Short mmCIF file of C-alpha atoms and ligand atoms in Angstrom, two decimals:
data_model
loop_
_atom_site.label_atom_id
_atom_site.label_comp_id
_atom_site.label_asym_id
_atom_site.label_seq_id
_atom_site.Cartn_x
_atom_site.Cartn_y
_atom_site.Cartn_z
CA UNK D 162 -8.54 80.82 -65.85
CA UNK D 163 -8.79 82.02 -62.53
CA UNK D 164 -12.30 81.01 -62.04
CA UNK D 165 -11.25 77.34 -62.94
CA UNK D 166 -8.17 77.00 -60.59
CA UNK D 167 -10.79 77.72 -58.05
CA UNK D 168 -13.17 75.20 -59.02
CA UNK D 169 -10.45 72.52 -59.30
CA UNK D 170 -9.28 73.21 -55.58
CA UNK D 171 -12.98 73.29 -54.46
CA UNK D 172 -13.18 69.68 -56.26
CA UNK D 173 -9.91 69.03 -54.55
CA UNK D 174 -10.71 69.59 -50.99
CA UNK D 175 -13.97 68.19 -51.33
CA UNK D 176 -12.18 65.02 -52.12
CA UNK D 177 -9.63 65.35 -49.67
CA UNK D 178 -12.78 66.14 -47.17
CA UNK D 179 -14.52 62.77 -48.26
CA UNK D 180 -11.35 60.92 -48.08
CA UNK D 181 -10.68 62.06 -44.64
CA UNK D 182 -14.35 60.62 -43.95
CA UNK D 183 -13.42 57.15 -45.20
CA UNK D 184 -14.05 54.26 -43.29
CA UNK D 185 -10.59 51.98 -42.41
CA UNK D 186 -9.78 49.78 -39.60
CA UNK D 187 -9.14 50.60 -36.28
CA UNK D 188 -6.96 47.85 -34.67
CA UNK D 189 -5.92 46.90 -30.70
CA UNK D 190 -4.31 43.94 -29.70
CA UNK D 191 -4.76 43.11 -25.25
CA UNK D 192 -4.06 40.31 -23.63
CA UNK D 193 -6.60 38.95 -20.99
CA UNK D 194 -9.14 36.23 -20.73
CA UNK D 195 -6.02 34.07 -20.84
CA UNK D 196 -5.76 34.91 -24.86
CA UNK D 197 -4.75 37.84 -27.01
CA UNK D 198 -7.87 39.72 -27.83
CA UNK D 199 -7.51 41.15 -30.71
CA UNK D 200 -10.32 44.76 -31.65
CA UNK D 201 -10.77 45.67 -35.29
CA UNK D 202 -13.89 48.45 -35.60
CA UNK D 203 -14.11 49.28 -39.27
CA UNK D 204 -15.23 53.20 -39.19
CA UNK D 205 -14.53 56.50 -40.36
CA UNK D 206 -14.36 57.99 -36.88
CA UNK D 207 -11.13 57.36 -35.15
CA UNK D 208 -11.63 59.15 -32.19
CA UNK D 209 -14.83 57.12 -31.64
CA UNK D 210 -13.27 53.86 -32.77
CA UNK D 211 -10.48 53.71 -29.80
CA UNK D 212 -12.79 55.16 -27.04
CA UNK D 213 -15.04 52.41 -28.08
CA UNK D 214 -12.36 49.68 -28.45
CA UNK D 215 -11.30 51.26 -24.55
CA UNK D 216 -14.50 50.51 -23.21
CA UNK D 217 -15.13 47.45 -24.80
CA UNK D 218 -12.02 46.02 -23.30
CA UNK D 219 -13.11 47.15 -19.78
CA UNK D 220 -16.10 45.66 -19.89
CA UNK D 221 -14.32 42.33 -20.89
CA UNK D 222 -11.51 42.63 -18.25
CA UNK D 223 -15.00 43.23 -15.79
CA UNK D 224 -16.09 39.90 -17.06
CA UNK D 225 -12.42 38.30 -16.45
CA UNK D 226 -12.64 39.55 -12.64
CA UNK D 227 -16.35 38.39 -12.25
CA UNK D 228 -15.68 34.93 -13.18
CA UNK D 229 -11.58 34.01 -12.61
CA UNK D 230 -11.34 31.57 -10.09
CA UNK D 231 -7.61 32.16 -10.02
CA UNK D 232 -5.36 35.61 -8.59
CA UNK D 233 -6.13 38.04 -6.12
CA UNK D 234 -9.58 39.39 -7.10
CA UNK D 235 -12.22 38.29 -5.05
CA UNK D 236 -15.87 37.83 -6.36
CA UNK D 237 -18.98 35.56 -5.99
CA UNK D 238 -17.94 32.71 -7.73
CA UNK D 239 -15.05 31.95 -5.64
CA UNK D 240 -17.27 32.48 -2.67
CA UNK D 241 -19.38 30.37 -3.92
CA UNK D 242 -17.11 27.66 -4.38
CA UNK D 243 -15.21 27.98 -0.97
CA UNK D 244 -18.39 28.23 0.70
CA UNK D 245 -19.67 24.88 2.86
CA UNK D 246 -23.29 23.04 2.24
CA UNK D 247 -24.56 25.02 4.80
CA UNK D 248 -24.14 28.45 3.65
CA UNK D 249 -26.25 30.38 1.00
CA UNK D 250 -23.41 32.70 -1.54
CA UNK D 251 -25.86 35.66 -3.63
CA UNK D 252 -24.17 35.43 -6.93
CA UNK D 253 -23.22 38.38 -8.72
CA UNK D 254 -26.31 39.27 -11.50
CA UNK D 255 -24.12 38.12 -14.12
CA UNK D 256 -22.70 35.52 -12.68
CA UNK D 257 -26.36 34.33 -11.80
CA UNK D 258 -27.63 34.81 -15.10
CA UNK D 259 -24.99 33.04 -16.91
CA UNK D 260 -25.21 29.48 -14.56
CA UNK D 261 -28.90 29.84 -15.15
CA UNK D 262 -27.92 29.57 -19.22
CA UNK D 263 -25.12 27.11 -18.24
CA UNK D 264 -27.66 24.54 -17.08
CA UNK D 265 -29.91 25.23 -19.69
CA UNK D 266 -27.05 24.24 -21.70
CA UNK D 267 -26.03 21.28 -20.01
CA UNK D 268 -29.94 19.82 -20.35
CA UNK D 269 -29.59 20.63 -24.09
CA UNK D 270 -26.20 18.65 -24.58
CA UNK D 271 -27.74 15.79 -22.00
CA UNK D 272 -24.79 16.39 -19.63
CA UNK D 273 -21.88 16.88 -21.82
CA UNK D 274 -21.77 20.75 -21.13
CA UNK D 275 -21.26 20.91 -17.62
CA UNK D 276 -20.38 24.02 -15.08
CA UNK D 277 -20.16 22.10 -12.07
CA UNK D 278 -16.23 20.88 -13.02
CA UNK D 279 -14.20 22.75 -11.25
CA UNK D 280 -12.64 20.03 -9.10
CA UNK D 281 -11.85 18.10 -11.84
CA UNK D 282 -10.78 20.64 -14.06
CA UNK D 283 -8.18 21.59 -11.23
CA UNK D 284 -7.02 17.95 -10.88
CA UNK D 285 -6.12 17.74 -14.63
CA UNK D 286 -4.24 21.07 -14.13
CA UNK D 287 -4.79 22.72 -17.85
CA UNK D 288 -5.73 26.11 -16.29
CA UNK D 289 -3.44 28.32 -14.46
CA UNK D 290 -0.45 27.37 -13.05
CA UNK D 291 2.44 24.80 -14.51
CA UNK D 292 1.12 22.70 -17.04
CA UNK D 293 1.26 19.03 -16.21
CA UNK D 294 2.83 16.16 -17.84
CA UNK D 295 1.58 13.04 -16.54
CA UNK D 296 -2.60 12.34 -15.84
CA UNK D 297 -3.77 11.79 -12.65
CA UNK D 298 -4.76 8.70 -11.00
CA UNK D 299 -8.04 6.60 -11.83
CA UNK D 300 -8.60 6.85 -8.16
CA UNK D 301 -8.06 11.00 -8.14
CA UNK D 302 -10.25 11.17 -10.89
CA UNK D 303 -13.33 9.54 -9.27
CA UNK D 304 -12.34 11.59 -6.30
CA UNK D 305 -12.88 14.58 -8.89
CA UNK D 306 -16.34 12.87 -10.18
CA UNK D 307 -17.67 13.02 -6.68
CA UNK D 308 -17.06 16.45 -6.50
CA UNK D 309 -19.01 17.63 -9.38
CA UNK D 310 -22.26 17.55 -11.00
CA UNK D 311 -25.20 20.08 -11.35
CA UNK D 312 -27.80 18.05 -9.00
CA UNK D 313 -25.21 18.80 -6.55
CA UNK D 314 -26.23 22.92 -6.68
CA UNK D 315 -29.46 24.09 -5.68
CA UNK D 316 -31.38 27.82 -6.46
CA UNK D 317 -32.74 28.91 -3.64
CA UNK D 318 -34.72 32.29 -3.08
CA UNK D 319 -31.69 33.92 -0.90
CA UNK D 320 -29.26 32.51 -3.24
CA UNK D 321 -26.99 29.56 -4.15
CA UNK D 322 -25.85 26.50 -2.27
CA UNK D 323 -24.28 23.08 -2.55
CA UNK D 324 -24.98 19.84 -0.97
CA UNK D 325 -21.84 18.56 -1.07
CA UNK D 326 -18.31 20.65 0.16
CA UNK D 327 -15.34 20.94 -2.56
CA UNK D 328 -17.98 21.54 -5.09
CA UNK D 329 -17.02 23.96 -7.58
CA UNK D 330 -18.19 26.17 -10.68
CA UNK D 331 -15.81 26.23 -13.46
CA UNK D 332 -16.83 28.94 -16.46
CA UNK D 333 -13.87 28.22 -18.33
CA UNK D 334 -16.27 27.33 -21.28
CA UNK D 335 -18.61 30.24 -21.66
CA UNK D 336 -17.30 33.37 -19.55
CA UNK D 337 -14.96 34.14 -22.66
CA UNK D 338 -18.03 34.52 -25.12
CA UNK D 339 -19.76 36.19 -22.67
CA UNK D 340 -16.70 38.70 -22.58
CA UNK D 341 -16.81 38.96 -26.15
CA UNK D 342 -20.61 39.53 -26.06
CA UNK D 343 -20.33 42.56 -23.78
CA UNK D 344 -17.81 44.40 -25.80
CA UNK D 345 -20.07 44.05 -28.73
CA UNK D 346 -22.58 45.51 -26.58
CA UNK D 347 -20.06 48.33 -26.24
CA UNK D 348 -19.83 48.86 -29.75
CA UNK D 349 -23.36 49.02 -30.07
CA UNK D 350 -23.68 51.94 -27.95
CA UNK D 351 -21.20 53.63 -29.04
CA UNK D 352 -23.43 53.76 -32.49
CA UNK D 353 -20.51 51.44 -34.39
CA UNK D 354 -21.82 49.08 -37.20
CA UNK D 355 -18.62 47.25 -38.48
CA UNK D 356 -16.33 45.35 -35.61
CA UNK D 357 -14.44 41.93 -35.19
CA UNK D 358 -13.94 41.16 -31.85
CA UNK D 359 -11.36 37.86 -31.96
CA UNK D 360 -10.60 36.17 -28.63
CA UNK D 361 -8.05 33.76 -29.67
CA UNK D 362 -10.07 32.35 -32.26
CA UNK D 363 -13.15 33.07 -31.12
CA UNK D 364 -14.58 35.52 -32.85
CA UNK D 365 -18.06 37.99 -33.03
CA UNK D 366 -18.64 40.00 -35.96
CA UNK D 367 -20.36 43.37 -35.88
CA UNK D 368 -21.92 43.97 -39.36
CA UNK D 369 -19.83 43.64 -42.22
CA UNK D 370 -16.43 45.20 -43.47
CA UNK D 371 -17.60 47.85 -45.64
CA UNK D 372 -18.92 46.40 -48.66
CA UNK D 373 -17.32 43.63 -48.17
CA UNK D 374 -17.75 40.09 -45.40
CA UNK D 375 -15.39 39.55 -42.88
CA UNK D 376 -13.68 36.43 -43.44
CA UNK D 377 -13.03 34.31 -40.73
CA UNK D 378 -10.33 31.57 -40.84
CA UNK D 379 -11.02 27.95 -38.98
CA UNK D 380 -7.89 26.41 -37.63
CA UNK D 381 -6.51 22.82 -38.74
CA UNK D 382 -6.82 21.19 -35.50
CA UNK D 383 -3.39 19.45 -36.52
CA UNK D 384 -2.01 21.83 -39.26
CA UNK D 385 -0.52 24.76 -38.64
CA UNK D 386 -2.72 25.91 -41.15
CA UNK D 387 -6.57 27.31 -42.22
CA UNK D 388 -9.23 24.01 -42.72
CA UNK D 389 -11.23 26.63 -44.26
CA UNK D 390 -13.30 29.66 -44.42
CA UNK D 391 -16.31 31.55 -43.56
CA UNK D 392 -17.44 34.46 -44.61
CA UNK D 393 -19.91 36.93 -42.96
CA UNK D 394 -22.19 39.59 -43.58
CA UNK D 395 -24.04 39.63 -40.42
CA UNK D 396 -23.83 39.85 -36.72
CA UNK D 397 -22.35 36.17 -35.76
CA UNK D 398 -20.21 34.52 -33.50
CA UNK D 399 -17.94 31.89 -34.69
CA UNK D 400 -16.23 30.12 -31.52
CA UNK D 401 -14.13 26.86 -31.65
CA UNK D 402 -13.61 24.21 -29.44
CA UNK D 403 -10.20 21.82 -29.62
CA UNK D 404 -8.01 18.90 -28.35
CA UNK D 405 -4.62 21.23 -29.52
CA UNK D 406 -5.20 24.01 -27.64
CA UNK D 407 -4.30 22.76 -24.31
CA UNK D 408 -2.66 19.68 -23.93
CA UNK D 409 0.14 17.51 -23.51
CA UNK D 410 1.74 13.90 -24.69
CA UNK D 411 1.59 10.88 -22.16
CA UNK D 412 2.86 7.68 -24.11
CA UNK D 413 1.61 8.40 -26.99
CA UNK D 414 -1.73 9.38 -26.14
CA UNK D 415 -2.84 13.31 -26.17
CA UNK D 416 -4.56 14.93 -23.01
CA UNK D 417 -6.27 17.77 -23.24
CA UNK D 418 -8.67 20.30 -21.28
CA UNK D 419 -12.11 19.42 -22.47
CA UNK D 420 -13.22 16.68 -19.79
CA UNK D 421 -16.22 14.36 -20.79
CA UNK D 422 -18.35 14.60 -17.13
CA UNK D 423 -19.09 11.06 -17.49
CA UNK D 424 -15.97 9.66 -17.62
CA UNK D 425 -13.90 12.66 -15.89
CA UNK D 426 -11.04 12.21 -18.18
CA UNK D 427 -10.16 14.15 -21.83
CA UNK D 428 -13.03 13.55 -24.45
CA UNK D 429 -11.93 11.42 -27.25
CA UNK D 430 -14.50 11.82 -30.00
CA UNK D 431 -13.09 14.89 -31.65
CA UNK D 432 -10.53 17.25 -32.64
CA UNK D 433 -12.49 20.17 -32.62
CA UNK D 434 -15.83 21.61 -33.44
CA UNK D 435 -16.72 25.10 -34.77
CA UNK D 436 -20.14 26.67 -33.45
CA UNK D 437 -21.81 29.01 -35.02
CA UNK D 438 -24.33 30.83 -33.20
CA UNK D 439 -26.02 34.71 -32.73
CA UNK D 440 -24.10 34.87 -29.27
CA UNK D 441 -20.36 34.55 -28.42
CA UNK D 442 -22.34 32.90 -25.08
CA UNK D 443 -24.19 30.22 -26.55
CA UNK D 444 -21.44 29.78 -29.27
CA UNK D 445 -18.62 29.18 -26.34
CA UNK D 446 -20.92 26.69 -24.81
CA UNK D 447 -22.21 24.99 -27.50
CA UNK D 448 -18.44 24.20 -28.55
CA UNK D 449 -17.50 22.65 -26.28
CA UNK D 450 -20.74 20.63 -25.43
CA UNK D 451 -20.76 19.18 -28.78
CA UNK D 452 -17.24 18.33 -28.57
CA UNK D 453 -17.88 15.63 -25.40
CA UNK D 454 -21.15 14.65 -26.79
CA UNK D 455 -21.90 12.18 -29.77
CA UNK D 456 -21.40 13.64 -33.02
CA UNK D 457 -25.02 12.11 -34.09
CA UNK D 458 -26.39 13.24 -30.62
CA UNK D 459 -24.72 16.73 -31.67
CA UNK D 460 -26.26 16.89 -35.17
CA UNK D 461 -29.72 16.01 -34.02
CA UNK D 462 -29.46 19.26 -31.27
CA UNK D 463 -27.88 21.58 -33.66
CA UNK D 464 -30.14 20.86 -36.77
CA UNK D 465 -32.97 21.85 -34.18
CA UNK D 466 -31.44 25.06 -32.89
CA UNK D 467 -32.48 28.15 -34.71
CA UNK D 468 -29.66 30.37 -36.05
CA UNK D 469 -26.99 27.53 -34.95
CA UNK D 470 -24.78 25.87 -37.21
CA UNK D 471 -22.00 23.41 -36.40
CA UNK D 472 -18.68 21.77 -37.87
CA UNK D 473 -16.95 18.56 -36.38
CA UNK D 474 -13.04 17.72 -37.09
CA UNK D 475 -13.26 13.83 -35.76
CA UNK D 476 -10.95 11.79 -34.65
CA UNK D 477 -10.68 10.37 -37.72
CA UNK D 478 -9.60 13.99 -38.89
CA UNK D 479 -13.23 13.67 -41.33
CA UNK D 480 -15.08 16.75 -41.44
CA UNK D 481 -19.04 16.94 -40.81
CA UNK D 482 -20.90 19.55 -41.00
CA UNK D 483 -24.82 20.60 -40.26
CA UNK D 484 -27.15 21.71 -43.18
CA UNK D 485 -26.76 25.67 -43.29
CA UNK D 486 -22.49 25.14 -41.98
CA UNK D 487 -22.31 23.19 -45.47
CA UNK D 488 -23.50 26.23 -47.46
CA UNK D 489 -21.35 28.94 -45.68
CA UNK D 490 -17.69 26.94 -45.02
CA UNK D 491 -15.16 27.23 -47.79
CA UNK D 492 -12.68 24.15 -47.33
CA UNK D 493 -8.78 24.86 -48.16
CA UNK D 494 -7.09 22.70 -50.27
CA UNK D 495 -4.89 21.70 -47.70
CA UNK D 496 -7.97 20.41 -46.16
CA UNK D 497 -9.20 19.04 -49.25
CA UNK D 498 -6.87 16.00 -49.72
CA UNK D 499 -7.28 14.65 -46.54
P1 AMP M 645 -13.38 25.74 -24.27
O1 AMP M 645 -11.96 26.06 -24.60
O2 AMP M 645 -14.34 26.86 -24.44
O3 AMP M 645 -13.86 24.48 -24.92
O4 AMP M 645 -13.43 25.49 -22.68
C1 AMP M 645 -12.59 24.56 -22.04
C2 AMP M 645 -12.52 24.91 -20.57
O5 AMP M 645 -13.81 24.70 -19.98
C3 AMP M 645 -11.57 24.01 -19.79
O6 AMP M 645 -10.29 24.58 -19.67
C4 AMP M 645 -12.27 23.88 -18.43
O7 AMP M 645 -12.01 25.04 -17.65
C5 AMP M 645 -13.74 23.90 -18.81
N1 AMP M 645 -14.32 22.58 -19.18
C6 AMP M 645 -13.67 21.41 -19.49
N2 AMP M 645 -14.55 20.45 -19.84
C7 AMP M 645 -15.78 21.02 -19.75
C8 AMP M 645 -17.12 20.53 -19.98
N3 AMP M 645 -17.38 19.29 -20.38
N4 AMP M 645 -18.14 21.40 -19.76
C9 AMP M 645 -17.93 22.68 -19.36
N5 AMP M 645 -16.70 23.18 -19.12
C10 AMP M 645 -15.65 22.37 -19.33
MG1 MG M 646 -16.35 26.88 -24.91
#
């Protein structure tokens, strides 16, 4: 009898023992990058988890002071953009690294993704500050035009410079995935295999929940409601781009913060466009590229990207998606009857 009382508690605490092992979420919630940034880390250690999910935000907040354009902080972007033709600003190595991928970007979206709109992107108001309620002048906006445009910055060996004065770099549209980006990278050395890191939406998945995919919910761009559904297995970064997350009413019309550089005034071809894509970076920018350009131009430059997939909401509120998106999104029924 005694002997089996024994055995059952051995059974016992080696259950308790495994249990205690047992992967679960780990969850933190911060708000910076102008968001809420939201940490899940699905793993059995939770010591390791919130160090991790520590450090990962750091390294984001590190991004948010490298790049902000607004506050206190100083660093090299807003040297760069207070500095005059004739000077020569060294950009930080990041901040260096991530124009050179912004103009990649803009050749790759012929124009539509463009760094260089800081000026205008100021005049419109969306970021920082009160929101506005009426747009600005025709005149005002080809003011802003003038000001902007990537032929207008030159790489030199010493450094960066402008030709013209009142130029100035906006990251607004990729810094975020970048953020996201380097807290994965924080995971990664900290040996974890199973993280979300959402930054309001925009999302980069670490391996998969257990045995199971994380599934990630696409906003209606006018419902408050899901479109749909993807689920993933796999390191990804889901990132969208839309007319309803900044904007305001002006008789009748909506104005929002994604400018078209050609026209320096809201894009009007879409509603919003998901990007998928192995980086939060290229994700960010791709989003919002393919939501000034064409959606045929779009399709054409996604279908050619490897790993890169892409859904449109149009202003039409019609869905299109590319080849591999179609296989992967699950539409809602809300969706459905539109
Ligand atoms: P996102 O929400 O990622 O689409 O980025 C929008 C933000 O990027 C805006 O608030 C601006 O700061 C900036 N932006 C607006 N239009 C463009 C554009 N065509 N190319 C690059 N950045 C833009
Ligand atoms: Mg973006």
């Amino acid at each position: 009898m005694f002997r089996y009382i024994v055995l059952l508690g051995f059974i016992l605490l080696g259950v308790s023992a495994c249990s205690s092992q047992q992967s679960q979420d780990f969850k933190e919630t911060r708000f910076m990058l102008g968001t809420i940034v939201e940490f899940t880390v699905y793993d059995a250690n939770e010591t390791l988890a919130l160090k991790a999910i520590q450090q990962a935000a750091a390294a984001m907040q590190a991004v948010e002071d490298e790049f902000t354009t607004y506050g206190q902080v100083f660093n090299t972007v807003k040297a760069f953009n207070q500095a005059q033709p004739t000077e020569v600003i060294q950009l930080a190595p990041d901040v260096e690294a991530l124009l050179l991928q912004a103009i990649n970007i803009h050749e790759q979206t012929l124009g539509a993704f463009d760094p260089t709109l800081g000026e205008l992107n100021q005049l419109w108001g969306f970021s920082g500050g009160q929101p506005p309620t009426t747009p600005p002048s025709k005149q005002k906006i080809s003011h802003g035009l003038h000001y902007s445009g990537v032929e207008n910055i030159r790489h030199l060996n010493k450094g960066w410079t402008k030709k013209i004065a009142g130029l100035q770099l906006d990251f607004g549209a990729i810094a975020k995935g970048l953020a996201i980006d380097k807290g994965i990278e924080v995971f990664k050395q900290y040996g974890l295999e199973h993280a979300i890191i959402n930054a309001g939406g925009d999302i980069r998945v670490l391996g998969n929940h257990g045995l199971q995919p994380w599934r990630i919910g696409i906003r209606h761009p006018r419902q408050a409601t899901a479109l749909g559904w993807i689920e993933v297995g796999q390191d990804l970064s889901v990132v969208t781009s839309g007319d309803y997350e900044r904007f305001y009413m002006y008789r009748g019309q909506r104005y929002h913060h994604i400018l078209d550089p050609k026209t320096g005034e809201p894009a009007t071809q879409n509603m919003s466009v998901t990007v998928i894509a192995e980086t939060a970076t290229v994700a960010d920018a791709l989003s919002t590229g393919l939501f000034v350009l064409g959606q045929k131009q779009g399709m054409d430059l996604v279908e050619k990207m490897a790993g890169v997939e892409a859904l449109w909401v149009g202003k039409d509120q019609k869905i299109r998606m590319s080849s591999g998106m179609k296989t992967i999104f699950h539409i809602s029924d809300v969706a459905h009857k539109k």
